[in-house]
Coordinates of C-alpha atoms in Angstrom, one line a residue:
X40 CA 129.8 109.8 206.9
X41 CA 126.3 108.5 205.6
X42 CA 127.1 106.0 202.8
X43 CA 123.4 105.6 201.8
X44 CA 123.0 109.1 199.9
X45 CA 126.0 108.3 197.6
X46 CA 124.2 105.5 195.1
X47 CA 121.4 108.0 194.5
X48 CA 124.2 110.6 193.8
X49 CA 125.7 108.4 191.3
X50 CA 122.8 107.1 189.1
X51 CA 121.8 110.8 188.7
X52 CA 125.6 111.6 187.5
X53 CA 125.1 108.4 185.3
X54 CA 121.3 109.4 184.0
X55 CA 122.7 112.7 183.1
X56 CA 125.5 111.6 181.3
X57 CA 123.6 110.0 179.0
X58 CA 121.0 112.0 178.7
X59 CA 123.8 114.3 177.1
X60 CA 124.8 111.8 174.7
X61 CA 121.3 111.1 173.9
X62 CA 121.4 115.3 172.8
X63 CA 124.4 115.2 171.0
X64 CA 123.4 112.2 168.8
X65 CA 120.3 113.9 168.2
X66 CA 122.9 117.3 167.6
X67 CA 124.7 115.1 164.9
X68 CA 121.6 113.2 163.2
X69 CA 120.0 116.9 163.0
X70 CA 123.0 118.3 161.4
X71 CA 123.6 115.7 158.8
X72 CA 120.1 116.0 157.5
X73 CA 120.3 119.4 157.0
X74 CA 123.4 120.4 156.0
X75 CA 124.6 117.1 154.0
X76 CA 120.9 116.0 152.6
X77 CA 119.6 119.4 152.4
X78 CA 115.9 118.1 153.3
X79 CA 114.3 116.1 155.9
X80 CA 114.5 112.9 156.5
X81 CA 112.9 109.9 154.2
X82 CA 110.9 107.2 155.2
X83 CA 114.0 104.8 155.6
X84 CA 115.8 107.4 157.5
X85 CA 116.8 106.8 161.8
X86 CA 114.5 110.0 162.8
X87 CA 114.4 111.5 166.6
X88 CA 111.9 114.0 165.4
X89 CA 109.7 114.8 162.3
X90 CA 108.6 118.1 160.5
X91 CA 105.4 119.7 161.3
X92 CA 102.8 119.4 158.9
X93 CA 102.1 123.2 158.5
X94 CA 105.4 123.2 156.1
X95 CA 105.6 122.8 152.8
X96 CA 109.1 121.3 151.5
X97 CA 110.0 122.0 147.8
X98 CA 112.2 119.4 146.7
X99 CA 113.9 117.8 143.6
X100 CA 116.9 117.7 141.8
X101 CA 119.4 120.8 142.2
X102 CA 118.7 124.0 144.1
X103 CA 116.3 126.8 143.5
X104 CA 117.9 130.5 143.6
X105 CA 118.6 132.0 146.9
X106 CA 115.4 134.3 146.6
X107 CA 113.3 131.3 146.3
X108 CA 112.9 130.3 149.7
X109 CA 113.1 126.2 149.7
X110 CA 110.9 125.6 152.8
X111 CA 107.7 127.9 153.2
X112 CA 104.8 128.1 155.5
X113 CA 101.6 126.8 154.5
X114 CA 100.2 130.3 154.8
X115 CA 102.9 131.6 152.4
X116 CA 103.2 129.0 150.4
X117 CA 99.4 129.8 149.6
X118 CA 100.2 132.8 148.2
X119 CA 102.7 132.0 145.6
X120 CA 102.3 128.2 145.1
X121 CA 99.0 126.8 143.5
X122 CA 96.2 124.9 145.7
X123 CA 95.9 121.1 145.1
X124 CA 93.5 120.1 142.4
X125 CA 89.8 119.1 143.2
X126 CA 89.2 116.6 140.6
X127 CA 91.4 113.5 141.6
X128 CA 91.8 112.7 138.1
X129 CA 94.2 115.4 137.9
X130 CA 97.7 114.5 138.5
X131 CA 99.2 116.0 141.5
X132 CA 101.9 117.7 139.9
X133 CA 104.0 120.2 142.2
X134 CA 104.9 116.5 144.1
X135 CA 106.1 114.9 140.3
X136 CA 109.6 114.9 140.7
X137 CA 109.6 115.4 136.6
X138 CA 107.1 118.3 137.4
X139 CA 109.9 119.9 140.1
X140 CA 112.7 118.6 137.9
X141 CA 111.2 121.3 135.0
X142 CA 109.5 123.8 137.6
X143 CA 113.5 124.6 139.0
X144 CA 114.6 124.7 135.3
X145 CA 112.5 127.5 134.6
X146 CA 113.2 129.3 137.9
X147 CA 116.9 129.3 136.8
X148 CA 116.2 130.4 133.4
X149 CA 113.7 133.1 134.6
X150 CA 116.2 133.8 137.9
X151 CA 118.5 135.2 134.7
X152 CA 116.2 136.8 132.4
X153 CA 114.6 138.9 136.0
X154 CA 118.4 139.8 136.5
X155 CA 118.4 141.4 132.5
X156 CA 115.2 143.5 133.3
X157 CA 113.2 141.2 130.5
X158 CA 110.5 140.1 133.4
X159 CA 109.3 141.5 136.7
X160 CA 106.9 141.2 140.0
X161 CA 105.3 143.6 138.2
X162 CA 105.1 141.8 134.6
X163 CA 101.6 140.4 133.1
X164 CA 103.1 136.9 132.0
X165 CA 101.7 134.2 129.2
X166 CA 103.4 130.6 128.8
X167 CA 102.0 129.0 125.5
X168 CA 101.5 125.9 124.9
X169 CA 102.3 124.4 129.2
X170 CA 100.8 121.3 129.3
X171 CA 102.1 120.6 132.9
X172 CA 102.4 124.6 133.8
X173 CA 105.8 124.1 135.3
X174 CA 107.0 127.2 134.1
X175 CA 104.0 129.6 135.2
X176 CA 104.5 127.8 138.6
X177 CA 108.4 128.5 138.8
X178 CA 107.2 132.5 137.6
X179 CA 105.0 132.4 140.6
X180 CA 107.7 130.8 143.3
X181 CA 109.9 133.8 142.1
X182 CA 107.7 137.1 142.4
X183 CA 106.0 137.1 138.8
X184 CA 102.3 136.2 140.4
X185 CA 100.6 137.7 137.8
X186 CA 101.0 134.5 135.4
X187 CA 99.2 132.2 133.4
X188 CA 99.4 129.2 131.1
X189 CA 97.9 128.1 128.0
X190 CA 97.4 124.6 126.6
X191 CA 94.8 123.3 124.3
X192 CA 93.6 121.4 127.8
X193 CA 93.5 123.6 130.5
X194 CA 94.5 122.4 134.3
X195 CA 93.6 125.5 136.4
X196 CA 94.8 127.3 138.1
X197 CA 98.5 127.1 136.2
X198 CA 97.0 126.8 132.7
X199 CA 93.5 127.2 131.5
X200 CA 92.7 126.3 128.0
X201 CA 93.8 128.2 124.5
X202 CA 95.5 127.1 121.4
X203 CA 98.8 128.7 120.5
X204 CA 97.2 129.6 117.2
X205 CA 94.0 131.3 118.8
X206 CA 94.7 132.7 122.1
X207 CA 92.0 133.8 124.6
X208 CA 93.0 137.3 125.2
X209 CA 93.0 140.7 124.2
X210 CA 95.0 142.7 122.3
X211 CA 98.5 144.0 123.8
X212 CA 97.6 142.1 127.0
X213 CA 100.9 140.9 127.9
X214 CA 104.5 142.5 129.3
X215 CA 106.1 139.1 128.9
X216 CA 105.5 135.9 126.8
X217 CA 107.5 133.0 127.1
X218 CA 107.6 129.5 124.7
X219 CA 109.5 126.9 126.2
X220 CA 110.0 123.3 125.3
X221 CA 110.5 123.9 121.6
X222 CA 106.6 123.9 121.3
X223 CA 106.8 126.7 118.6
X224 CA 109.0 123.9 116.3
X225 CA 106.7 121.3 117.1
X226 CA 103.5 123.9 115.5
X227 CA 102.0 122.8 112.3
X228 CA 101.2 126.6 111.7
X229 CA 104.2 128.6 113.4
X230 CA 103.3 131.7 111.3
X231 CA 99.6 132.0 112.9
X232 CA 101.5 131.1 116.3
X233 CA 104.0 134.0 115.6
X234 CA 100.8 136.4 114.8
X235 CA 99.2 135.2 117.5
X236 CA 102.2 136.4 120.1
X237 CA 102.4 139.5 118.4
X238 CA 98.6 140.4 118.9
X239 CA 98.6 139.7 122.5
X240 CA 101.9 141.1 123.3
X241 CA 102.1 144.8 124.5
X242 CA 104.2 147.1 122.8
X243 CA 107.4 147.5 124.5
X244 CA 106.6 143.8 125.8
X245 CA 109.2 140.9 125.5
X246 CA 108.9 137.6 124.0
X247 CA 111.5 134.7 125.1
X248 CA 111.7 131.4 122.9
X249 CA 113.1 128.1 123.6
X250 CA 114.0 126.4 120.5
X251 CA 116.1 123.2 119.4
X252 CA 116.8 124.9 116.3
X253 CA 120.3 126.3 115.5
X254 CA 121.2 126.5 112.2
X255 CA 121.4 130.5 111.0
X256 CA 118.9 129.4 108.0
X257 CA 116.5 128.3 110.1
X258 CA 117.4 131.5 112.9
X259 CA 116.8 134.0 110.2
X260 CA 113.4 132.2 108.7
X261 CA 112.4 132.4 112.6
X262 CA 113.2 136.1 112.9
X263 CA 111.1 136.8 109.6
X264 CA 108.3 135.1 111.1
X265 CA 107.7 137.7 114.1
X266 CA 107.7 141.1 111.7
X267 CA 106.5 142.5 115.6
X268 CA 109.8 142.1 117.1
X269 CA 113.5 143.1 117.4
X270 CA 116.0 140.6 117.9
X271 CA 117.5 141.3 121.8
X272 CA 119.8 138.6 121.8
X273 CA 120.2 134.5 121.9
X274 CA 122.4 131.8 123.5
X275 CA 122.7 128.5 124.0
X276 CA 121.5 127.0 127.4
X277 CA 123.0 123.5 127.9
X278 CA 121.4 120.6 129.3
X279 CA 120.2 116.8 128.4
X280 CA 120.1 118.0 124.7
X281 CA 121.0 121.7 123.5
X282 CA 118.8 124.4 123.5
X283 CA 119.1 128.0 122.2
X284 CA 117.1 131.0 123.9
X285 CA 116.1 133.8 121.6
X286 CA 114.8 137.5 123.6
X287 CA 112.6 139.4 121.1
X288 CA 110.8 142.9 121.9
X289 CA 108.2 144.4 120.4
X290 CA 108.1 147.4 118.0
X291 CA 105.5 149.0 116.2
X292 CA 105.8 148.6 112.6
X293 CA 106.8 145.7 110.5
X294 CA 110.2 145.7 110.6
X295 CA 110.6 143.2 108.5
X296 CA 108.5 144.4 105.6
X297 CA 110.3 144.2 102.4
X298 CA 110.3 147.1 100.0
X299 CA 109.3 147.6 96.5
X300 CA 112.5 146.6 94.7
X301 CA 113.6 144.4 92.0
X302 CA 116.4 143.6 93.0
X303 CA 116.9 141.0 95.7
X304 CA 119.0 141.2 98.5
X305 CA 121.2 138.1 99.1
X306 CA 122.4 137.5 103.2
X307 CA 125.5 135.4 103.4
X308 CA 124.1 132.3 105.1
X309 CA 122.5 131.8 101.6
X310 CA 125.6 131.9 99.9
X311 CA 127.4 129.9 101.7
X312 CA 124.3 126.9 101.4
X313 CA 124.6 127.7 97.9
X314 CA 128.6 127.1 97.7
X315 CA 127.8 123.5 99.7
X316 CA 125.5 122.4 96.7
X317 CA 127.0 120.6 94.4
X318 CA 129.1 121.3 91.3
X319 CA 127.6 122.3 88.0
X320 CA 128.5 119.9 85.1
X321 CA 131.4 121.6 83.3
X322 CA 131.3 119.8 79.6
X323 CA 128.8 119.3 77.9
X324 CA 127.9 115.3 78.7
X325 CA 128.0 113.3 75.2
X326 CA 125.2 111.0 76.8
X327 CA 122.9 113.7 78.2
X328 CA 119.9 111.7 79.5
X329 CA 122.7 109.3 81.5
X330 CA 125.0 111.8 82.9
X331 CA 122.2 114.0 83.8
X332 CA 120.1 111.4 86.0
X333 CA 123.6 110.5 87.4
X334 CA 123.7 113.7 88.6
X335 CA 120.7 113.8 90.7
X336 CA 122.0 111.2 92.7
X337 CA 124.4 113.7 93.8
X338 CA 122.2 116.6 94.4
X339 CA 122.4 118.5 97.5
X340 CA 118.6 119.2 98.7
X341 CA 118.5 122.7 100.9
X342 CA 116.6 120.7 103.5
X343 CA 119.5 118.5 103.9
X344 CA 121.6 121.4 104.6
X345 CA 119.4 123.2 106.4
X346 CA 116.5 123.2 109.4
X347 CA 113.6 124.5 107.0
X348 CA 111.3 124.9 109.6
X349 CA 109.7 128.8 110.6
X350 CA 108.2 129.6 107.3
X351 CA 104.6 130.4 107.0
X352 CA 103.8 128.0 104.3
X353 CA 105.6 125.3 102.1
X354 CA 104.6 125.8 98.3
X355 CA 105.5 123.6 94.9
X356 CA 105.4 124.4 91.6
X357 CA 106.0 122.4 89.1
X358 CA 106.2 124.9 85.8
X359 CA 105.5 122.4 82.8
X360 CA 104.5 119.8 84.8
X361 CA 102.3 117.5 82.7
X362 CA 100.7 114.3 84.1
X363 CA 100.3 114.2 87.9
X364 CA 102.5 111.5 87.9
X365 CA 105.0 112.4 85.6
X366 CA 107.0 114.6 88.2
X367 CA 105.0 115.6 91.4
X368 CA 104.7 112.0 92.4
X369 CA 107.8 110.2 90.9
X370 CA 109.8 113.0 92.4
X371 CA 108.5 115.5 94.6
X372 CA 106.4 113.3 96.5
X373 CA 108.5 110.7 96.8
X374 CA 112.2 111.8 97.2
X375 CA 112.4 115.7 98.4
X376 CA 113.0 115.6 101.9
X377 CA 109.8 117.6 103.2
X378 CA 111.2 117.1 107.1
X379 CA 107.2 115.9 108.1
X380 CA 106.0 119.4 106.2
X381 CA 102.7 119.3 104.4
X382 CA 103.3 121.1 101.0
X383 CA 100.9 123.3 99.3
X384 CA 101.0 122.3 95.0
X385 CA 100.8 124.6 92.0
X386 CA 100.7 122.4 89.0
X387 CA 101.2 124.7 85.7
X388 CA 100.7 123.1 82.4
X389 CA 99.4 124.2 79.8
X390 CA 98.5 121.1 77.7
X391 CA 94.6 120.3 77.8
X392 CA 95.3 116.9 77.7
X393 CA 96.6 116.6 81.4
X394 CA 94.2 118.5 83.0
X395 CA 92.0 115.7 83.8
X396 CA 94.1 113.8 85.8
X397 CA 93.9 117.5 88.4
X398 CA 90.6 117.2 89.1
X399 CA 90.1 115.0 92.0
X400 CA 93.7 115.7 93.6
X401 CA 93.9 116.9 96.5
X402 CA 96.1 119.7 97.8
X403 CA 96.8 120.0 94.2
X404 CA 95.4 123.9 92.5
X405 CA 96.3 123.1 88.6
X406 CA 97.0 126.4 86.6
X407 CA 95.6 125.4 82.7
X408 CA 97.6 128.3 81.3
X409 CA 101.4 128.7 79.9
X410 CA 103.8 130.1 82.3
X411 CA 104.8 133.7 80.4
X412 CA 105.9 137.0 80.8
X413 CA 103.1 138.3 80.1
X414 CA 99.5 137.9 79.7
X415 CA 98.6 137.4 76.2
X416 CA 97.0 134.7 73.7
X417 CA 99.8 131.9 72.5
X418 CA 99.7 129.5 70.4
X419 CA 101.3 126.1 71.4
X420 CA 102.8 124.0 69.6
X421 CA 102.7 120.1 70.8
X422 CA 105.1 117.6 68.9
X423 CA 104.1 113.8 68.3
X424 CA 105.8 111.1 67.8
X425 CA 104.0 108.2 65.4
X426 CA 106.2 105.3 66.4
X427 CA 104.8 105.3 70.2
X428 CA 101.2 103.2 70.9
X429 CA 101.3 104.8 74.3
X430 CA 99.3 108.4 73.2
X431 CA 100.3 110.4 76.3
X432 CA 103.7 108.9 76.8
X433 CA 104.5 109.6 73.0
X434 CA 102.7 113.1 73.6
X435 CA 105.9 115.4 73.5
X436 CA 106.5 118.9 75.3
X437 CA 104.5 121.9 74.5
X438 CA 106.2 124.5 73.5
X439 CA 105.2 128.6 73.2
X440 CA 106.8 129.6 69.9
X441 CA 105.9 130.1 65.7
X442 CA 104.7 127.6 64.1
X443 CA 107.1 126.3 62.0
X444 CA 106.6 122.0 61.9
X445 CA 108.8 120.1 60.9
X446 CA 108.3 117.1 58.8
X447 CA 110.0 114.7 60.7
X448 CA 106.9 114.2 63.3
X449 CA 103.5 115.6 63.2
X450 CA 102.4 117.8 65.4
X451 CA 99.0 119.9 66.3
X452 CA 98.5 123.5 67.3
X453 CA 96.6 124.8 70.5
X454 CA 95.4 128.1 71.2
X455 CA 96.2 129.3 74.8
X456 CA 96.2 131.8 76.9
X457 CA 99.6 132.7 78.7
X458 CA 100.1 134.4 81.9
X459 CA 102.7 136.6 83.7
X460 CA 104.2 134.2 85.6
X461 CA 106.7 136.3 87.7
X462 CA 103.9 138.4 88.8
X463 CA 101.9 135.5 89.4
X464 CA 104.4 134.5 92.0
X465 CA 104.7 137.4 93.9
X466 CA 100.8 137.5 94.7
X467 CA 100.9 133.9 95.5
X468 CA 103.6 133.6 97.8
X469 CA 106.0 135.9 100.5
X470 CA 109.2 136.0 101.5
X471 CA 108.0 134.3 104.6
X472 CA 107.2 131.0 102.6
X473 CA 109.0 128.1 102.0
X474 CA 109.0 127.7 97.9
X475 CA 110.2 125.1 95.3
X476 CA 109.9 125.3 92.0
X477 CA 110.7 123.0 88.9
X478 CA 110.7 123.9 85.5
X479 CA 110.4 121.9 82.2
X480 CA 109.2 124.6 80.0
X481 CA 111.0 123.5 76.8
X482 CA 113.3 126.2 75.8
X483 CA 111.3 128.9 77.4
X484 CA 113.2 129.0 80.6
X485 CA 115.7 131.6 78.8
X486 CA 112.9 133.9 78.6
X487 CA 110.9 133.1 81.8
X488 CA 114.3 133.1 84.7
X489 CA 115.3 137.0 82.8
X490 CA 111.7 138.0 83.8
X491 CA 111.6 136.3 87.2
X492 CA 115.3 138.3 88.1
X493 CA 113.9 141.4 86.2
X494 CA 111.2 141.8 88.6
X495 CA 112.5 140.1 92.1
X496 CA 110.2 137.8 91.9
X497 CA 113.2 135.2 91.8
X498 CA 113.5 136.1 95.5
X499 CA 111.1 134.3 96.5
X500 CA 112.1 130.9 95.6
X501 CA 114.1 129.1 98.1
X502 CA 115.1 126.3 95.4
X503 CA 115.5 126.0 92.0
X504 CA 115.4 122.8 89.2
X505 CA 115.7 123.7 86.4
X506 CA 116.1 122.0 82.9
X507 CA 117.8 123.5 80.4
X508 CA 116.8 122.5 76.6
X509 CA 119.8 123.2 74.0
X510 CA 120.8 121.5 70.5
X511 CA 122.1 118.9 72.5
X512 CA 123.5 115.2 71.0
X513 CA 120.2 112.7 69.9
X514 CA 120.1 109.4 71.4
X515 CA 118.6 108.2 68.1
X516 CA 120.9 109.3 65.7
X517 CA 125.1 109.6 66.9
X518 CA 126.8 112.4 66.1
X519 CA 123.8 114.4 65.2
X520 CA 122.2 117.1 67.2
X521 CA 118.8 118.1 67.8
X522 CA 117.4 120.5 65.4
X523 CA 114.1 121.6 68.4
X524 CA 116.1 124.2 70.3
X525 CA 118.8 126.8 68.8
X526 CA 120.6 127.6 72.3
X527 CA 124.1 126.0 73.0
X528 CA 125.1 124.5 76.1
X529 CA 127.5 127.0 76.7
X530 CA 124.5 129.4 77.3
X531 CA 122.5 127.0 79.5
X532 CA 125.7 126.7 81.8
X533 CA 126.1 130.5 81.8
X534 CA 122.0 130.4 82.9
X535 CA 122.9 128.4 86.0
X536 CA 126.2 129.8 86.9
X537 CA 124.2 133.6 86.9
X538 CA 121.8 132.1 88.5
X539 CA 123.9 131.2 91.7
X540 CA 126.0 133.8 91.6
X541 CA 122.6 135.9 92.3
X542 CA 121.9 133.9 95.3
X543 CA 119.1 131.6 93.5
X544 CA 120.1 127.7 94.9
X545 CA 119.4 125.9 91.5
X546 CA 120.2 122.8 90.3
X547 CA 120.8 121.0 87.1
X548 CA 117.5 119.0 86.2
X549 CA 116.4 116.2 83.5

């Protein structure tokens, strides 16, 4: 036998043996960055073998729905995913693992809504307000390729520019309309962003609204703000902070429009914000002007109850509000909690004397008349008293009544002219607005609240302070009572607790 051939025999057996072990390590390595990483490999990774370029990799935290394919070819992936930007100063987004964080997000919470029959391949969609456009992109990655974005700075081809207030499109142009990102909260004008939705949405058409609201005050005022749209449904979608979905669809008709009536029509939630406030002084306080300022420290405002955002507008009046200072500054102003909401002010008083101080104020529409039930001529009656230096401080309350002075202080006469108030407030302001009012009308509340309730216009008014004038005890003179106002205190609780027992939030002013 030849011993020379059997070397070369064995270095072949020995090459071959590990090139199989070279295959199987590459077996294992290949395995464990598919199945266990679920992507390919990093830059610090031990790589036999790299991807080819031609495939695009979508990557980030979690996993996109099965019918979202996670690794397409470049030729699909132009079809469904957006071409890199030109201009270099824009961002390159779809590799922002924020941008992928938020694009897989919205592929879940579309995934769901597609499954419900709210959106389709064949839908015509509109995000409002994307400033990135990761939730048109995740519409496109699933099917919906007929999408767009809208942001007030455009970044094409995801979103191109449009306010939220002022969209550019026509009428009923879209099947589905989505708001994410609690953008709609965030508006300083949610009412012409609800009008806006309902212009451009097609009948038939759902709307789907991310929110961070979720108090059912806040729900309802939201619901009254789209008069377009039936309520579907809403839940909560949990994540780094809570978020509640609401699915609206469009009608035609107002469905929220509210009929002729007097009467008004109390829900529950109200109710039960108006058992939270707090109690009504019982007795009658033997030191009125201390128990009653006490007592404001105690109030419960309906914005700290409640999320007062969703209305149209945000409207004061101050009924009998004298100097601008006197109780739109020292109060309003400064101590209702407005949650960042710019107010609109009605300041009603009908004592020439103030009106100066109106004209330069902004935001500020003074009504020079005396809040009345009707519109008529009054005379008005203005007490003085002669022991203050201070003119205006010493100037007391006006007061619509006979003339009948007294001789204790003097006192002048004005001729006025009185308007219906209620009806005033039911041309200036809708169900759909936020409204305070305060009223220091100097015994004339106990004809001015029967006319509000009498015509519904009390409905309107999300929150009521209201001061009360009865014979109550003097501060000058112990044991004596004033002599200025005939009602009892007895009556003036009876106002308040009818008052609340109508669904009217009011409190006990001073």
């Amino acid at each position: 036998m030849d011993h020379c051939n059997g070397k070369p025999g064995y270095l072949r057996n020995v090459l071959v043996r590990l090139c199989l072990f070279c295959v199987v390590i590459v077996g294992i390595r290949f395995a464990y960055v598919v199945t266990l990483k679920g992507e390919t490999c990093d830059l610090g990774d031990f790589c036999f073998f790299s991807l080819p370029e031609n495939l695009n990799v979508f990557s980030g935290a979690g996993q996109l729905p099965e019918s979202v394919s996670a690794i397409m070819t470049s030729e699909e992936a132009g079809k469904s995913a957006p071409a890199k930007p030109k201009n270099s100063k824009i961002p390159d987004l779809w590799a922002d693992k924020d941008f992928q964080k938020s694009a897989q997000f919205y592929s879940s919470v579309f995934q769901d809504l597609i499954a419900e029959g709210f959106v389709g391949p064949n839908s015509k969609a509109l995000c409002i307000d994307t400033p990135m456009g990761a939730d048109v992109f995740a519409l496109r990655e699933i099917g919906v390729e007929d999408s767009i974005g809208t942001y007030k700075k455009g970044s094409k081809p995801l979103v191109i520019t449009g306010k939220a207030v002022k969209q550019p499109f026509e009428d009923d142009t879209f099947d589905f309309v989505f708001s994410g990102g609690g953008m709609i909260d965030k508006s300083g004008k949610p009412g012409d962003f609800a009008s806006e939705i309902c212009r451009t949405l097609k009948p038939e058409g759902f709307l789907v609204v991310h929110t961070g609201s979720k108090d059912t005050y806040s729900l309802n005022s939201f619901l009254h703000l789209f008069n377009c749209c039936t309520l579907i449904k809403t839940r909560d979608i949990d994540g780094s902070s809570t978020i509640r979905e609401i699915v609206m669809k469009k009608v035609v008709g107002d469905i929220y429009r509210v009929e002729e009536t007097n009467k008004c029509n109390v829900p529950d939630y109200k109710m039960k914000l108006i058992k939270k406030a707090e109690p009504l002084i019982k007795e009658e306080p033997k030191k009125p002007w201390i128990t009653l300022k006490k007592n404001a420290q105690s109030i419960k405002y309906l914005p700290s109850m409640a999320d007062i955002s969703f209305k149209q507008r945000y409207v004061y009046v101050d009924v009998g509000s004298r100097s601008y200072g006197s109780s739109i500054v020292s109060w309003f102003k400064k101590q209702y909690p407005k949650q960042n909401k710019t107010f609109e002010i009605y300041a009603v008083e009908a004592d020439k004397t103030f009106h100066g101080q109106y004209k330069e104020k902004k935001g500020v529409t003074l009504l020079p008349y005396a809040a009345w039930v009707r519109n008529e001529t009054l005379s008005f009656e203005i007490n003085q008293d002669p022991g203050h230096k201070d003119v205006l401080k010493g100037r007391g309350m006006g007061r619509i009544q006979p003339v009948e002075s007294s001789g204790e202080a003097a006192s002048e006469v004005d001729v006025i002219q009185g308007f219906d108030f209620a009806e005033w407030l039911k041309s200036a302001v809708s169900e759909k607005d936020y409204v305070v009012m305060k009223m220091d009308v100097e015994g004339t509340e106990f004809d001015l609240i029967p006319r509000l309730i009498e015509t519904g216009a009390i409905c309107l008014i999300d929150e009521v302070f209201l001061e009360c004038h009865y014979n109550r005890w003097q501060k000058c003179c112990p044991g004596e009572r004033s002599s200025k106002y005939q009602n009892t205190y007895g009556q003036c609780l009876d106002l308040f607790t009818s008052l609340r027992d109508s669904g009217v939030l009011v409190h006990q002013w001073w």
